[in-house]
mmCIF file of C-alpha atoms in Angstrom:
data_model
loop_
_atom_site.group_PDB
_atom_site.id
_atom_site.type_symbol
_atom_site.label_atom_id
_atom_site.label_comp_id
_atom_site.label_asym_id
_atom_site.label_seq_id
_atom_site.Cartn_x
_atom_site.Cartn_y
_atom_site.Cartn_z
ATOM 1 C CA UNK A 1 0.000 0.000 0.000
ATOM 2 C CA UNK A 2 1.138 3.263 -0.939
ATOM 3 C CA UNK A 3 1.538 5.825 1.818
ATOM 4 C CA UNK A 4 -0.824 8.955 2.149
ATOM 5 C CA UNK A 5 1.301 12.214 0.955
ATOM 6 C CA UNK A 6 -0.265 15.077 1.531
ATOM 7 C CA UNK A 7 1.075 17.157 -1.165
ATOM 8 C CA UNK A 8 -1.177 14.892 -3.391
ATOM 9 C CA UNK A 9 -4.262 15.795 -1.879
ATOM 10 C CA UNK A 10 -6.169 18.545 -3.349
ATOM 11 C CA UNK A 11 -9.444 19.715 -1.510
ATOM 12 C CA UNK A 12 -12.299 20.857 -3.337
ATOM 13 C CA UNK A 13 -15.530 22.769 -0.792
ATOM 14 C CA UNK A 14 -18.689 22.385 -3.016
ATOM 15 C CA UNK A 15 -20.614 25.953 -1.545
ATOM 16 C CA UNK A 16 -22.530 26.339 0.766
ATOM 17 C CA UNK A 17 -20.098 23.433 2.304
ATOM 18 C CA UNK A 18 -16.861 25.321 4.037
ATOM 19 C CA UNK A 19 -14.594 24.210 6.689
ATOM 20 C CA UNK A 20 -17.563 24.644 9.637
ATOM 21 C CA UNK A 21 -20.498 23.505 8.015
ATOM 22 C CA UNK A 22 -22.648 21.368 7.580
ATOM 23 C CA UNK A 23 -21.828 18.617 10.027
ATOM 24 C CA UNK A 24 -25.267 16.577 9.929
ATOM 25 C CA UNK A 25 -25.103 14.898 6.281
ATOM 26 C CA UNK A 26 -21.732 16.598 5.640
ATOM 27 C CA UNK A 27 -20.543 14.177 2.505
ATOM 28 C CA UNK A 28 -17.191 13.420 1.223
ATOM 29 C CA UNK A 29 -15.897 12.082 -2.394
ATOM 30 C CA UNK A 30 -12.447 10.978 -2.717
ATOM 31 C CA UNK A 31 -11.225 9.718 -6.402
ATOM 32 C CA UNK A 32 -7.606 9.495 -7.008
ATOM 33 C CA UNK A 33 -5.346 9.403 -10.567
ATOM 34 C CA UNK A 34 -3.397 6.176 -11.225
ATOM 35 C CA UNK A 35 -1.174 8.214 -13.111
ATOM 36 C CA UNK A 36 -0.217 10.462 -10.803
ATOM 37 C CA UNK A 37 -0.910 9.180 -7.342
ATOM 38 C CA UNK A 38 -3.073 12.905 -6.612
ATOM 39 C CA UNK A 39 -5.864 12.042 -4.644
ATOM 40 C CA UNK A 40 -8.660 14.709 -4.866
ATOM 41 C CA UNK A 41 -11.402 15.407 -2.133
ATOM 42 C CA UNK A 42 -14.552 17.149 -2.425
ATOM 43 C CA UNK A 43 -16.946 18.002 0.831
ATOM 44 C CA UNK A 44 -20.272 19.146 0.422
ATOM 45 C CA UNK A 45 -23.745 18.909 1.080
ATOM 46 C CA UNK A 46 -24.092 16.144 -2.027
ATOM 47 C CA UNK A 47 -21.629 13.718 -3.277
ATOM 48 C CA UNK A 48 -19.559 14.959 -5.852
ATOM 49 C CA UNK A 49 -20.444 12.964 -8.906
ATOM 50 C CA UNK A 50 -18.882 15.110 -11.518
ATOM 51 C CA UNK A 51 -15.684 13.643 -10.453
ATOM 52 C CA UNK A 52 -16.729 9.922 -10.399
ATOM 53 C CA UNK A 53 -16.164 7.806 -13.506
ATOM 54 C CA UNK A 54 -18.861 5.662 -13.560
ATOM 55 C CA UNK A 55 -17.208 2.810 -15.557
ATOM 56 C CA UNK A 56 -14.699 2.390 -13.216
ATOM 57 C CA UNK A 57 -16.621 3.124 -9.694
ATOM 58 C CA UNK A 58 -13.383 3.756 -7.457
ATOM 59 C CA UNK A 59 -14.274 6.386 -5.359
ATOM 60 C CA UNK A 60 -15.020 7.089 -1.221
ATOM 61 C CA UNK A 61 -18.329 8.537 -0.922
ATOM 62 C CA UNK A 62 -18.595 8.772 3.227
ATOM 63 C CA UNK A 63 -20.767 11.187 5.084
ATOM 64 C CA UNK A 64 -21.418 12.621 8.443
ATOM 65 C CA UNK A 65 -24.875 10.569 10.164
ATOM 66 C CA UNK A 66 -26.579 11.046 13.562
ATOM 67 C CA UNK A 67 -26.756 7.635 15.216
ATOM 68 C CA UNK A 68 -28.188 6.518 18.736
ATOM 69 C CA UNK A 69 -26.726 10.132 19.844
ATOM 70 C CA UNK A 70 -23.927 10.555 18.274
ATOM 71 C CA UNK A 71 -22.573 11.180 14.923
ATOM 72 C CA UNK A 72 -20.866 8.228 12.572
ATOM 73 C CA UNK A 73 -18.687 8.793 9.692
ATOM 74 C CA UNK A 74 -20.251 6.109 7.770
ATOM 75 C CA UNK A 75 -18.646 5.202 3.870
ATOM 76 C CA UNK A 76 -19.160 3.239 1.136
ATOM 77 C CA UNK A 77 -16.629 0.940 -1.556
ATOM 78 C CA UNK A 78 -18.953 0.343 -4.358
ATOM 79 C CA UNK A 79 -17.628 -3.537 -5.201
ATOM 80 C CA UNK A 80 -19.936 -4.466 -7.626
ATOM 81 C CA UNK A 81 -24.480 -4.320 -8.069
ATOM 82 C CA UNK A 82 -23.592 -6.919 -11.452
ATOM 83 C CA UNK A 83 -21.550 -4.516 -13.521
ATOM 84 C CA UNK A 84 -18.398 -6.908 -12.507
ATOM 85 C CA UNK A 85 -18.255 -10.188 -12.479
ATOM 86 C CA UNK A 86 -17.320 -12.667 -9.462
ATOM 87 C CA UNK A 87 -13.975 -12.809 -10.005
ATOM 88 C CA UNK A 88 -13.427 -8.743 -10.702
ATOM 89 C CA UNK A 89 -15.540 -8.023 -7.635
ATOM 90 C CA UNK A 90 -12.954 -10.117 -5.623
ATOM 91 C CA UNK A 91 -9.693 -8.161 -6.995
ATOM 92 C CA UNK A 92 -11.954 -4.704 -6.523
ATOM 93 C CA UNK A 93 -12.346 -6.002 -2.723
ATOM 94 C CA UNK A 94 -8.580 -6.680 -2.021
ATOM 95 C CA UNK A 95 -7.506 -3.403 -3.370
ATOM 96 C CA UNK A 96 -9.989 -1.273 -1.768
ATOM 97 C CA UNK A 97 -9.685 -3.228 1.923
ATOM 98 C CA UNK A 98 -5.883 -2.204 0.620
ATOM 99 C CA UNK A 99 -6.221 1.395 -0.476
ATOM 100 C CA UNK A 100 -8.868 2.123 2.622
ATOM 101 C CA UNK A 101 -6.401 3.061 5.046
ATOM 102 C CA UNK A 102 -4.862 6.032 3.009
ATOM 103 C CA UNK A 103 -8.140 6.638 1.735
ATOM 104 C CA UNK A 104 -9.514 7.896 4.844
ATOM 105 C CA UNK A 105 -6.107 9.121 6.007
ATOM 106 C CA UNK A 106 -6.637 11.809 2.970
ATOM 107 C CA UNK A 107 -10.689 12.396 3.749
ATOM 108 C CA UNK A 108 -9.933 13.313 7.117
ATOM 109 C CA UNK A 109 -7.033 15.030 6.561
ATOM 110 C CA UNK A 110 -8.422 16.610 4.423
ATOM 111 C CA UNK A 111 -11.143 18.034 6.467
ATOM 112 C CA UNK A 112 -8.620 18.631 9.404
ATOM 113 C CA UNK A 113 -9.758 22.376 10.058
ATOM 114 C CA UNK A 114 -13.205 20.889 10.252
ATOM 115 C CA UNK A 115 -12.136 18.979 13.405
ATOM 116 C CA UNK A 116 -10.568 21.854 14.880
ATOM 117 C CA UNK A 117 -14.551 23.627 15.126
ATOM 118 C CA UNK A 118 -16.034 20.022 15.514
ATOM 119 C CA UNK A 119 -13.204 18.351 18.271
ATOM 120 C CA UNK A 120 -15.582 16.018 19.588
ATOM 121 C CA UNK A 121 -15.847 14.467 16.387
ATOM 122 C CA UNK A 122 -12.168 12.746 16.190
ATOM 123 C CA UNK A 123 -13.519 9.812 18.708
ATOM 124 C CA UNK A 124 -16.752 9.522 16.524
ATOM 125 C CA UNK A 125 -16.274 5.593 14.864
ATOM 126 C CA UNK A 126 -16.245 4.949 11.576
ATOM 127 C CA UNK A 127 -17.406 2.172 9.612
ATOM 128 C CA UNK A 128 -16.996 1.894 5.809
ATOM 129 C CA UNK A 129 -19.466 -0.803 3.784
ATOM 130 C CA UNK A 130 -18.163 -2.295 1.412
ATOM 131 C CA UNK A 131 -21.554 -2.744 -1.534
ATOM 132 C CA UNK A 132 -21.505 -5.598 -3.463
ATOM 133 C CA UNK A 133 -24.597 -8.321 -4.574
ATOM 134 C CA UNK A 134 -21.910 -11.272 -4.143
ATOM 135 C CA UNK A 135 -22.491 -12.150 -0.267
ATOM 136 C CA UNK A 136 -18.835 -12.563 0.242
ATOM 137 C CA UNK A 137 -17.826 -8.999 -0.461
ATOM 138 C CA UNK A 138 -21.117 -7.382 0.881
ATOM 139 C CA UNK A 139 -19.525 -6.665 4.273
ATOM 140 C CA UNK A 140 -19.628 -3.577 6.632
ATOM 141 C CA UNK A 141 -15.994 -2.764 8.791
ATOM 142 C CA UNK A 142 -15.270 -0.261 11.691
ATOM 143 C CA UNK A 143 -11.915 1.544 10.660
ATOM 144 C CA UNK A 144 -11.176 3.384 14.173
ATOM 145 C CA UNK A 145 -11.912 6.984 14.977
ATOM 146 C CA UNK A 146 -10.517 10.102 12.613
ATOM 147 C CA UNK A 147 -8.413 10.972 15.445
ATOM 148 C CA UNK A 148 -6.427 8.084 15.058
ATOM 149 C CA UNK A 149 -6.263 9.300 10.949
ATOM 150 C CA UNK A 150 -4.965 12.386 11.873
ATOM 151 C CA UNK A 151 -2.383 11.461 14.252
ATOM 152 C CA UNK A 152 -1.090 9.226 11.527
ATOM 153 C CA UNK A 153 -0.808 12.514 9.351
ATOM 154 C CA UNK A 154 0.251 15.033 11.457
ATOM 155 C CA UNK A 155 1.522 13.134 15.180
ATOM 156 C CA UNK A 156 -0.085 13.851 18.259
ATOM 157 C CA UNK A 157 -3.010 16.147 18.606
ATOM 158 C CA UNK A 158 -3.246 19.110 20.554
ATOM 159 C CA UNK A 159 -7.100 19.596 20.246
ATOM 160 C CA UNK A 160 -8.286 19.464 23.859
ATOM 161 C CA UNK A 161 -11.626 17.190 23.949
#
């Protein structure tokens, strides 16, 4: 697995999304380039579907949701719905239970100043489903809180919670 740079990400705020608002429903894309290694993050009220390629379906679409009293950063993989066979679904779901680590090492870094108004948000869990109509690659994961992203990025925090 590649490590997350930072000078690859690029951040995109889709108005009337900024660094403080929304936080209910608050949604996320991240696509990347295989020929450069840039990953590029969008964060708005909607997904960001001018930068997904549909025929290839690679992106992070996560979002901000209120659950049992708290909020969850829930995501989503799409694997395959029947546009990819068995066998592709299987490679899709080894390289995105790969790739989800930086992935979400560049979503919430990417949204760090967000964290800084929001600080009660870094312990929120995250889980990340991974969507597919074969059983064996329709599965849902917890992947840790985004404070434990972010000290990955940028070493200890100094946000008091």
């Amino acid at each position: 697995m590649e490590m997350f740079s930072p000078s690859k990400l690029h951040v995109c705020y889709l108005p009337p999304a900024t660094a403080f608002r929304p936080v209910e429903r608050r949604k996320y894309t991240l696509t990347h380039s295989d020929e450069t290694g840039e990953l590029f993050l969008s964060i708005g009220h909607d997904h960001d579907l001018s930068t997904v390629n549909l025929n290839v379906r690679d992106e992070l679409a996560a979002e901000w949701l209120p659950q049992l009293g708290q909020y969850v950063l829930a995501g989503k993989f799409h694997i395959s719905n029947g546009d990819f066979d068995q066998q592709y679904a299987h490679a899709r779901y080894l390289i995105f239970q790969r790739e989800a680590d930086r992935a979400l090492s560049a979503l919430i870094y990417g949204d760090r100043e967000f964290f800084s108004h929001y600080p009660w948000l870094l312990d929120s869990p995250i889980y990340i489903h991974f969507e597919s109509v074969y059983p064996e690659f329709h599965k849902m994961f917890y992947y840790g809180t985004p404070r434990q992203y972010l000290q990955k990025a940028v070493g200890p925090l100094t946000v008091n919670t």
